[in-house]
XYZ file of C-alpha atoms in Angstrom:
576
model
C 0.000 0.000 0.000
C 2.343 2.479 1.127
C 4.836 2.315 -2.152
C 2.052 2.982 -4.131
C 0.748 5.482 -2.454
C 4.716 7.476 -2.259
C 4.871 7.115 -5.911
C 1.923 9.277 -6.778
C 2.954 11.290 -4.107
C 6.247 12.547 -5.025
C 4.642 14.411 -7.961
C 2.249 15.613 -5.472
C 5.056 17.357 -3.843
C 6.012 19.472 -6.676
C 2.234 21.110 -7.413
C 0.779 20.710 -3.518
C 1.308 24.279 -1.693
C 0.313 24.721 1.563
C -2.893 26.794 1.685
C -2.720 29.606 4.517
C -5.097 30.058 7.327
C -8.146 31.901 6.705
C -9.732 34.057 9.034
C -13.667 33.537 10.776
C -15.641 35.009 8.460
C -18.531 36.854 10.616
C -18.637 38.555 13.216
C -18.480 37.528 16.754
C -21.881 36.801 18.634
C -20.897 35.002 21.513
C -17.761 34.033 23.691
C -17.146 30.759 22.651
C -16.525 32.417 18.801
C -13.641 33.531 19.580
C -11.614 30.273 19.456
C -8.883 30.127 17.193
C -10.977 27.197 15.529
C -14.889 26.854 15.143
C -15.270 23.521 13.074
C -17.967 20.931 12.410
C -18.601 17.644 10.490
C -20.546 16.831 6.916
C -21.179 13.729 6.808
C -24.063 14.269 4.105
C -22.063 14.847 1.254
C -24.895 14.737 -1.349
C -25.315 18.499 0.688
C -22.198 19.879 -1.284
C -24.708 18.765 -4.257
C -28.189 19.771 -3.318
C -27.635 22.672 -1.185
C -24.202 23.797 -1.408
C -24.842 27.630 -1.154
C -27.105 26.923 1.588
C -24.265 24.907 3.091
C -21.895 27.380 3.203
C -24.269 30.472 4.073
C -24.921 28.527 7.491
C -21.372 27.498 8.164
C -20.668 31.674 7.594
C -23.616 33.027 9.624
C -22.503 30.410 12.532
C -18.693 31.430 12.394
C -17.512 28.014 11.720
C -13.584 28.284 10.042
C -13.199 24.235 9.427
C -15.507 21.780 8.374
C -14.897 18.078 7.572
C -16.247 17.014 4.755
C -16.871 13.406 4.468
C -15.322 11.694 1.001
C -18.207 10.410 -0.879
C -16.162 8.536 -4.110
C -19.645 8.166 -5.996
C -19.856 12.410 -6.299
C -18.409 14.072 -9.427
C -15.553 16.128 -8.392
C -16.548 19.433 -10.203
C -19.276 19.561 -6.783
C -15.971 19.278 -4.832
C -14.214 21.970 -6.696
C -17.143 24.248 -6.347
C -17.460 23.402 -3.111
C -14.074 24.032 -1.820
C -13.337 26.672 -3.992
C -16.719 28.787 -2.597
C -15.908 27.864 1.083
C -12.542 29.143 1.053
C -13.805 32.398 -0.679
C -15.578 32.381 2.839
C -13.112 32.057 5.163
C -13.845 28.210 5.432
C -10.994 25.723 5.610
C -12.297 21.909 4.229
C -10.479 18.896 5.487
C -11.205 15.310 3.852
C -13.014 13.388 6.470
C -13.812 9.462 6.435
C -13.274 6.507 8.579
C -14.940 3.487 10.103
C -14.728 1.039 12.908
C -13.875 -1.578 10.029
C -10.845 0.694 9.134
C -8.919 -1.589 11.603
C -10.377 -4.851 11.434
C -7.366 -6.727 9.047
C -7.093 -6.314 5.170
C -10.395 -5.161 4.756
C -9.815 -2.063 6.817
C -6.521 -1.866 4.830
C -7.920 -1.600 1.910
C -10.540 0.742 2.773
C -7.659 3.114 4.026
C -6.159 2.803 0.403
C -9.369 3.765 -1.303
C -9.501 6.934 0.295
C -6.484 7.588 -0.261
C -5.873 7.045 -4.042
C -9.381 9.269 -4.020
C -7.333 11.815 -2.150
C -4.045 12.121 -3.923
C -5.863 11.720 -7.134
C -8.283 14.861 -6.650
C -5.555 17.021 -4.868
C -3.340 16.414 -8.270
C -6.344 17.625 -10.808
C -7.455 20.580 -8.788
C -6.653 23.973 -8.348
C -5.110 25.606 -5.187
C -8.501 27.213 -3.864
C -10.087 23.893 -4.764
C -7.960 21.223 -2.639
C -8.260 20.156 1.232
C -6.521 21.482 3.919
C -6.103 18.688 5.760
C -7.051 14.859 6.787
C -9.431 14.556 9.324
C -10.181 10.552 10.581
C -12.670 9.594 12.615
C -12.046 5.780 13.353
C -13.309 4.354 16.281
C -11.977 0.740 17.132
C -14.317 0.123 19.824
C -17.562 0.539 18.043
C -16.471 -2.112 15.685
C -18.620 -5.639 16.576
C -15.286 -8.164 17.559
C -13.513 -5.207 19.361
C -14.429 -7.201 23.032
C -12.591 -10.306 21.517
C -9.348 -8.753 20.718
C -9.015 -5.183 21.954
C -5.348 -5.224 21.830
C -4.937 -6.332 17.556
C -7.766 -3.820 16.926
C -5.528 -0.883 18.932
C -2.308 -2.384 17.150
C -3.985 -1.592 14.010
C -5.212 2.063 14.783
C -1.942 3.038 15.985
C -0.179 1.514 12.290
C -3.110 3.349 10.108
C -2.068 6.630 12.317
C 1.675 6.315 11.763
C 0.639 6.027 7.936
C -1.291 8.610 7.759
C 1.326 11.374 9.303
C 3.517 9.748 6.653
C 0.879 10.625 3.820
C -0.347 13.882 5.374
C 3.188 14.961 5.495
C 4.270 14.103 2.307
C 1.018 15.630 0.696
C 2.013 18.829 2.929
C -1.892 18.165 4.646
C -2.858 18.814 8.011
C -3.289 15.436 9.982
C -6.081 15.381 12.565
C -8.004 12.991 14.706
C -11.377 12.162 17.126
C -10.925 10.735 19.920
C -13.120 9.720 23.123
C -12.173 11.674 26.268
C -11.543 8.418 28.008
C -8.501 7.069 25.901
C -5.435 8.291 28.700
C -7.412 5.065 30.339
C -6.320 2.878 27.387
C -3.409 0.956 27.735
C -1.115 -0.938 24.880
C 1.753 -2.853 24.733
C 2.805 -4.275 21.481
C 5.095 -3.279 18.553
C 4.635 0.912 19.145
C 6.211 -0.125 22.797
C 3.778 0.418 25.736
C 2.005 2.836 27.345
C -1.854 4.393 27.346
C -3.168 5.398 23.353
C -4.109 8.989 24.171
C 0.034 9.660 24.795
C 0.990 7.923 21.446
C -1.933 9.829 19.608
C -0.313 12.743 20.875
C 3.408 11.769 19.239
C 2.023 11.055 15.655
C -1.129 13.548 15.671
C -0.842 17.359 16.255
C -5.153 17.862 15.830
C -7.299 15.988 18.127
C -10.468 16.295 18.878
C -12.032 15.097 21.994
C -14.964 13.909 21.912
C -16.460 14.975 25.425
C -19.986 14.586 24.761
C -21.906 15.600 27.777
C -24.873 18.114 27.691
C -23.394 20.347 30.173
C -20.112 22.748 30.689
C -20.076 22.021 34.262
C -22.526 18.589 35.157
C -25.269 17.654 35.606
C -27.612 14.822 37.185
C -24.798 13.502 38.521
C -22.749 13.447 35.635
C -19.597 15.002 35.591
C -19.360 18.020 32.093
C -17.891 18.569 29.582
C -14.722 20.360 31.275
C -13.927 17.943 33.538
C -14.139 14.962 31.368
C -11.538 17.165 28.580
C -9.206 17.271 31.433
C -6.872 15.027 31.770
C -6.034 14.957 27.986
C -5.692 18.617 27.616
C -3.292 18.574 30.253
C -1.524 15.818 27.741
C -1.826 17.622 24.902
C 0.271 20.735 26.134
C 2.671 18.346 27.164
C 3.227 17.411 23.391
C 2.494 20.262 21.476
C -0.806 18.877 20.427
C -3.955 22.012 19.160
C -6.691 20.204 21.323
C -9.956 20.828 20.314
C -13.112 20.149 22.325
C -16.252 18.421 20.553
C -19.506 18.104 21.441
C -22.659 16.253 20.299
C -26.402 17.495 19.158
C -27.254 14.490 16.920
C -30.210 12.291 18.386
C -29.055 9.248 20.918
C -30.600 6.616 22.337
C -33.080 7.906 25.880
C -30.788 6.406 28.265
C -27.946 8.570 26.376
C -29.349 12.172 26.711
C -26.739 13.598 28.946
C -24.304 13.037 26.127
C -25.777 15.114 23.467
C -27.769 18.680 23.100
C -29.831 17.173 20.504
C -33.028 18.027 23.004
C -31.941 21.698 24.274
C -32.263 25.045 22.161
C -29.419 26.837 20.875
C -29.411 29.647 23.264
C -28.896 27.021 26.031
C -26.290 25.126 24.076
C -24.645 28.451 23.307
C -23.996 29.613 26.676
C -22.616 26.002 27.886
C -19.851 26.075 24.751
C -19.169 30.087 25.917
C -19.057 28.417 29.607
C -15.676 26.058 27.862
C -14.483 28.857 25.911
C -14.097 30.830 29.075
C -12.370 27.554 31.006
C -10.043 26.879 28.595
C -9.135 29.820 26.455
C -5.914 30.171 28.992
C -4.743 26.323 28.395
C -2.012 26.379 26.162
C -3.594 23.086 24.454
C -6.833 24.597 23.296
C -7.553 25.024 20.133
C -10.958 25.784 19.783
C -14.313 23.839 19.381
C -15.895 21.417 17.228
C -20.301 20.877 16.930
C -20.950 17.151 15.683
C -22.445 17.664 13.648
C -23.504 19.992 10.814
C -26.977 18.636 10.160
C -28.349 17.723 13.654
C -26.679 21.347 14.987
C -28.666 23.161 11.934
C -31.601 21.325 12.988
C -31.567 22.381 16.673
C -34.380 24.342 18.134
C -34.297 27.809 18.227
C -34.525 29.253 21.838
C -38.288 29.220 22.632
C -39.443 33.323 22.529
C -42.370 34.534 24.910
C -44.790 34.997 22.829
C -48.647 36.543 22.869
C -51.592 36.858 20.427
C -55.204 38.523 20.760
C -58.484 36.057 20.524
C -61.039 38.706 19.496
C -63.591 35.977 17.777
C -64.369 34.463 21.844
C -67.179 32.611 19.796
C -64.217 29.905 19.314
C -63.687 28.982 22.774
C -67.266 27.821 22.328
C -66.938 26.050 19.143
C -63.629 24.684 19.108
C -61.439 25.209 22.249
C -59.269 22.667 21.626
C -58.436 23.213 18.312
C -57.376 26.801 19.380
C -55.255 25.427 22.870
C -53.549 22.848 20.199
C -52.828 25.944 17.847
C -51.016 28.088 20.325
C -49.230 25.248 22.008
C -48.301 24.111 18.648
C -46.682 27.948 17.645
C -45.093 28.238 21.838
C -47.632 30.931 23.059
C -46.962 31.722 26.522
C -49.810 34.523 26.909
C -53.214 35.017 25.132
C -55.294 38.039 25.539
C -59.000 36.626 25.025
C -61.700 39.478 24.344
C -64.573 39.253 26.932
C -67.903 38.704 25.305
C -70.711 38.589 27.787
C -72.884 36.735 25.664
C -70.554 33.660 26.166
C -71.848 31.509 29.023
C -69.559 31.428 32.048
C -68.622 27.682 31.760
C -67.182 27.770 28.659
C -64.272 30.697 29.972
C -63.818 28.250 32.989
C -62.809 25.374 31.177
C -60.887 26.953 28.157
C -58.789 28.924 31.011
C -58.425 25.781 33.149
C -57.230 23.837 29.875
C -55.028 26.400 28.586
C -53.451 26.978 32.111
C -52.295 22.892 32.010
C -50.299 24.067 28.954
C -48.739 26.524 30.393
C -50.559 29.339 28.571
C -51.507 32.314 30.903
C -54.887 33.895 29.818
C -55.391 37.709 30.322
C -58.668 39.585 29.908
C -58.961 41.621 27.068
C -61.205 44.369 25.942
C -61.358 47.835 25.052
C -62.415 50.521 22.214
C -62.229 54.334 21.037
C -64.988 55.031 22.726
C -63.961 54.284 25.712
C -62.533 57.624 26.747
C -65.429 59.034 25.034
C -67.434 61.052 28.417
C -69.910 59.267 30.125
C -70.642 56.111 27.717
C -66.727 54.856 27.552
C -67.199 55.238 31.777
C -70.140 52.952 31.249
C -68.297 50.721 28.932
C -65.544 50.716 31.314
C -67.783 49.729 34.448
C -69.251 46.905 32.583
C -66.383 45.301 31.542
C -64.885 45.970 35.520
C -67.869 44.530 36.871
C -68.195 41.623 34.598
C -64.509 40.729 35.809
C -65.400 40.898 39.069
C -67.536 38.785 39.524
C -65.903 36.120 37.153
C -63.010 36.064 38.931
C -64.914 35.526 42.092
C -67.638 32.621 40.751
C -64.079 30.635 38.901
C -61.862 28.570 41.106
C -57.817 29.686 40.880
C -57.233 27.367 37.392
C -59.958 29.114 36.007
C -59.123 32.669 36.616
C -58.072 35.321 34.034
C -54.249 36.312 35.270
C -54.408 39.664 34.203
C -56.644 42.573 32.378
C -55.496 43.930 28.835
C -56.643 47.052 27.359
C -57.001 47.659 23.565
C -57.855 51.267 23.666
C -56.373 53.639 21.235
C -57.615 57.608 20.966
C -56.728 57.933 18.160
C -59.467 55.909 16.110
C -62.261 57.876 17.335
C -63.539 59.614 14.834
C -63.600 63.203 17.036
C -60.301 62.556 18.025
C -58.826 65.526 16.316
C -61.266 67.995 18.154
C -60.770 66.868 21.153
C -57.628 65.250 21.309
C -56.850 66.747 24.805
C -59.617 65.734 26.717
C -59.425 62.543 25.388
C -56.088 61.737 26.435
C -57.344 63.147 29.912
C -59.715 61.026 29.875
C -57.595 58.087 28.575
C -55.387 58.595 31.945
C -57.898 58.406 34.160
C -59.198 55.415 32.410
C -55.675 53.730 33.428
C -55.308 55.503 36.712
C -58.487 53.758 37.358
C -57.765 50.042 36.170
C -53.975 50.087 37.569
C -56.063 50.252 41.442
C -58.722 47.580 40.280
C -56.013 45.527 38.802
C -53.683 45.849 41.643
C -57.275 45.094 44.415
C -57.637 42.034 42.136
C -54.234 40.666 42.392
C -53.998 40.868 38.321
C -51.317 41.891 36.336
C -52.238 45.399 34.169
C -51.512 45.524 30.191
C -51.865 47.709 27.427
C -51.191 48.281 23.688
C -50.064 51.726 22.554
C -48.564 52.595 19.093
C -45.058 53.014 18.799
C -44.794 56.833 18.853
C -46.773 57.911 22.230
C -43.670 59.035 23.211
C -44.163 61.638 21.086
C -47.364 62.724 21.861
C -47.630 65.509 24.945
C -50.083 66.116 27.692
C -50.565 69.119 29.712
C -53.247 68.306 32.468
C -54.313 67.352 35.997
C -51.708 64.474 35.933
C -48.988 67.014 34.905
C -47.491 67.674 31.797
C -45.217 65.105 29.639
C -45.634 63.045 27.499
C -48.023 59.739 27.154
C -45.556 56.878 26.992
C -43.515 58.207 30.278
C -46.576 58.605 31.581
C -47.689 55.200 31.286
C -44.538 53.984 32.568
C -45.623 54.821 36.127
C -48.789 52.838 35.917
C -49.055 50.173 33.721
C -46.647 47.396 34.200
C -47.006 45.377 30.982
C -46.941 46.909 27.435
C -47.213 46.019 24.185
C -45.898 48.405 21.650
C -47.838 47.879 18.791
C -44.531 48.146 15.984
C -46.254 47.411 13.447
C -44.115 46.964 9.706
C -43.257 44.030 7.622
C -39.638 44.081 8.009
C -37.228 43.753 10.904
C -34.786 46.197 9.580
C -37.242 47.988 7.386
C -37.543 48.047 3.580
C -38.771 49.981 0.388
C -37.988 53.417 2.664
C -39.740 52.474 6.230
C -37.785 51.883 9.288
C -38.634 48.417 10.308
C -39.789 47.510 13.501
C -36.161 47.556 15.511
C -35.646 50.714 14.741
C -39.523 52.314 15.486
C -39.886 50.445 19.104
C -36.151 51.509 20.071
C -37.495 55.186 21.758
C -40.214 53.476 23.879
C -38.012 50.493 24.754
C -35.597 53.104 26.400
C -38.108 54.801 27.848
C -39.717 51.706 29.645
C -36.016 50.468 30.728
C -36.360 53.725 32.766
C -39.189 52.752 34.644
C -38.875 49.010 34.721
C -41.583 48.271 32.433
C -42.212 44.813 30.836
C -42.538 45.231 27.059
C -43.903 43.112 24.148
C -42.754 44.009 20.700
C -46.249 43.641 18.382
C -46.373 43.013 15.000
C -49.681 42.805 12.760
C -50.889 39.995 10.478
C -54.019 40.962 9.646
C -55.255 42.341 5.842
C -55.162 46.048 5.552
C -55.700 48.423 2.430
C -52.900 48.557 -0.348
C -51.670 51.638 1.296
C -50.866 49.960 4.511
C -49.352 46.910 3.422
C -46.121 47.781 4.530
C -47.660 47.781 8.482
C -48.500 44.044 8.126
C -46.981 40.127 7.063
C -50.707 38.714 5.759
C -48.868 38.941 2.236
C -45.483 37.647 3.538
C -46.385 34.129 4.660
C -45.651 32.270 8.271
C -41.797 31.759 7.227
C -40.913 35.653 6.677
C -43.092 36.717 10.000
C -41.066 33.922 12.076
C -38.100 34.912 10.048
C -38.183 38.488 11.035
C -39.943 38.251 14.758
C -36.611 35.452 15.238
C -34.473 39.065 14.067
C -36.375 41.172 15.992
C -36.208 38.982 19.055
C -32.017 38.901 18.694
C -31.736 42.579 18.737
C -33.386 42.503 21.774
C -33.837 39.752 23.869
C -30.683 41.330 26.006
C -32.442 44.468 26.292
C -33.935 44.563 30.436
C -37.221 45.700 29.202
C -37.560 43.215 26.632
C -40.630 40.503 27.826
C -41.145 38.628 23.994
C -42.970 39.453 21.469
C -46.763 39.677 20.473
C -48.501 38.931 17.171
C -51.631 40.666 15.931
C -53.896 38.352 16.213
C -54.947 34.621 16.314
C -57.259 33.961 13.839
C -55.346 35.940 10.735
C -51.534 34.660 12.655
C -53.036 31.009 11.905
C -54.382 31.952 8.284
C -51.177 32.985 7.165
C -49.817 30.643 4.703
């Protein structure tokens, strides 16, 4: 095998260059980004074929700098070019990845090893420099082959010959040679033609890239289970020792129930992001570390993203009549923590009870909503007011504590009554009192106190008997939930309109001030051609959770941030 392989390879010598280092190409969102080396595994190479830009536009937006790429002999090696070539235009360094426990089970193994490598030598001899790998990277695990209990010591005897080959080849071919290995293998002992003494150690003389595979779901532990720090220990402390760029792997794919401790595969990313920032920041001093590796692409692109606090409005109450279920299985289904569900006296008693009782066991709060223009309209909004207080009331008494409403929202904007403009003093007088008034009955209640106001009350001034100011700083003091109703089609805005970042930034500040609890809101309901840029009912579900997902990054930091809110159920779950 190995005269064969030299041959080809001293012509190698005399076209192969080294390729330089690139560079992370995005920029920096959390600690653990800032390792010398972000890398991953492809095992689905029929990606590089399918979904190559896709590929690589993931690998960018995630900062990853390495990726092995599994060899896949059956795939036309134009997609490899391509591939390559596009990745390293990106900052993206692509090592030749393959291996099996049968790499080391006798002349089958042996032979496997050669195909790989007469696949290897031949492409990196046709292809340009931007088009060739970096590097070898082997994953070959002897004991997950099906004999390895029957003759642990041949199988090991093997590995460590297939390693000392492969330096040979990677260093002839002027490749990078690297390596996974289990965290446990300082614990493995050999002695046999390569001498004596525990496999990590040898690794460590013939490989300058390991990985470790410490696959735990945890930085620190967990359930008794010791993390992923402690388990990368001892061989870290090896590595530096020899020289060796340790880098620390961990698992998302899917495992077997008894094995969940060992992978992320059932956590969200913003959990699985702080516990690799809580390794970065343990070993970014340790001369061995190198940086970290996600196994593997797929599962990792698959993982959940964090679960956002989310709201909606039920204005048709008819449906927790006619199909209660159907609606609790709906906002379960799209992680609604909080519905606001319009109070309709017509709708018998019972049927509130048991849709708040059911939606309660799912973890979904129910608030009672109501509200119009008119309420701030003289004596008739009072009325309005006083029947929607006293309806409450006595709800809240006749329902046992499952059954309650948690909190009051108010829909009630000004602005849409049609005398607003003559009288847009008084009405905003009267507007304060109206939440003057339902702050104390909230409070008397025990209920939390919510409203919706349009992004620019902050702008709008008042000059009365609660002082002078203006609206939203106002507010502030008295309500302790908010919605801003920010309502565009674009996080970042589009076609000339600020997008909804940018309009809800001035409250946001505002309510940081005071310690209020804000909702972002955005609107999915039809409007007229002229205010299609205020809503996603032509966008589709994708683009809204696209852009609510953008919205929710810029601010989910922010301390008045609560989640967001969409406007409202039944045109949310019409969307297509």
């Amino acid at each position: 095998m190995m005269r064969k392989i030299f041959q080809v390879l001293c012509v190698m010598l005399l076209i192969v260059s080294i390729l330089p280092k690139a560079t992370m190409a995005t920029a920096v969102k959390h600690d653990f980004q800032h390792v010398n080396e972000l890398s991953t595994w492809l095992w689905d190479t029929a990606r590089i074929v399918s979904e190559s830009e896709e590929v690589i536009h993931n690998l960018v937006n995630e900062g990853v700098s390495d990726l092995y790429l599994q060899v896949n002999a059956t795939i036309e090696t134009a997609y490899y070019q391509q591939f390559i070539s596009k990745a390293s235009s990106n900052g993206i360094r692509v090592h030749a990845l393959d291996g099996a426990p049968s790499w080391v089970a006798g002349q089958k193994g042996i032979n496997e090893q050669q195909v790989f490598t007469d696949w290897l030598v031949n492409y990196q001899s046709v292809v340009s420099s931007d088009e060739r790998f970096v590097g070898i990277h082997l994953d070959v695990e002897p004991y997950e082959h099906p004999n390895y209990e029957k003759n642990p010591n041949n199988y090991f005897k093997n590995y460590q010959t297939m390693i000392v080959q492969f330096e040979q080849i990677a260093n002839t071919m002027g490749l990078e040679f690297g390596i996974d290995i289990p965290f446990w293998y300082y614990g493995v002992t050999y002695n046999n033609i390569y001498g004596k003494g525990n496999i990590a150690e040898f690794l460590s003389q013939h490989v300058k890239n390991i990985s470790i595979m410490a696959y735990r779901d945890s930085a620190n532990g967990s359930n008794g289970h010791d993390g992923i720090n402690q388990i990368a220990s001892a061989q870290m402390d090896l590595f530096e020792k020899y020289n060796v760029k340790g880098t620390i792997a961990v698992e998302t794919g899917r495992l077997t129930d008894d094995s969940q401790y060992v992978t992320f595969y059932e956590e969200d990313k913003e959990y699985f992001y702080e516990q690799l920032d809580a390794v970065y920041q343990n070993y970014k001093n340790h001369p061995a570390f190198n940086g970290i590796a996600i196994h593997h692409y797929g599962s990792w692109m698959d993982m959940k993203a964090p679960k956002i606090p989310l709201s909606t409005w039920l204005w048709d109450t008819a449906k927790i009549v006619s199909e209660p279920d159907i609606v609790i299985s709906n906002l379960v289904q799209h992680d609604v923590s909080d519905v606001y569900l319009q109070i309709n006296e017509k709708v018998e008693l019972p049927y509130y009870q048991y849709f708040i009782n059911k939606a309660a066991t799912n973890g979904i709060q129910v608030h009672a909503l109501d509200g119009a223009p008119t309420w701030i309209a003289g004596q008739k909004g009072i009325s309005q007011q006083e029947a929607f207080l006293e309806w409450l009331v006595n709800y809240q008494k006749a329902a046992s504590p499952s059954e309650r409403f948690v909190g009051i929202h108010l829909d009630v904007e000004p602005y849409q009554h049609p005398k607003y403009e003559e009288r847009v003093n008084n009405f905003f007088k009267n507007y304060q009192a109206m939440v003057v008034t339902f702050r104390e009955h909230a409070d008397s209640m025990g209920m939390e106190f919510g409203l919706d106001i349009p992004f620019w009350y902050y702008g709008v001034m008042y000059n009365n008997v609660y002082g002078k100011g203006n609206i939203a700083e106002f507010l502030s003091n008295h309500v302790e939930n908010i919605a801003i109703m920010a309502y565009r089609d674009s996080a970042n805005g589009s076609n000339g309109n600020d997008g909804i970042i940018a309009i809800s930034a001035a409250q946001m500040k505002i309510f940081e001030q005071h310690n209020v609890k804000t909702t972002i809101a955005v609107e999915t309901g039809k409007l007229n051609d002229e205010s299609k840029y205020l809503t996603f009912y032509e966008e589709g579900k994708d683009y809204l959770t696209s852009e609510v997902n953008k919205v929710y990054e810029h601010y989910k930091d922010h301390p008045a941030f609560n989640g967001m809110a969409i406007h409202y159920y039944d045109s949310w779950m019409d969307l297509k």
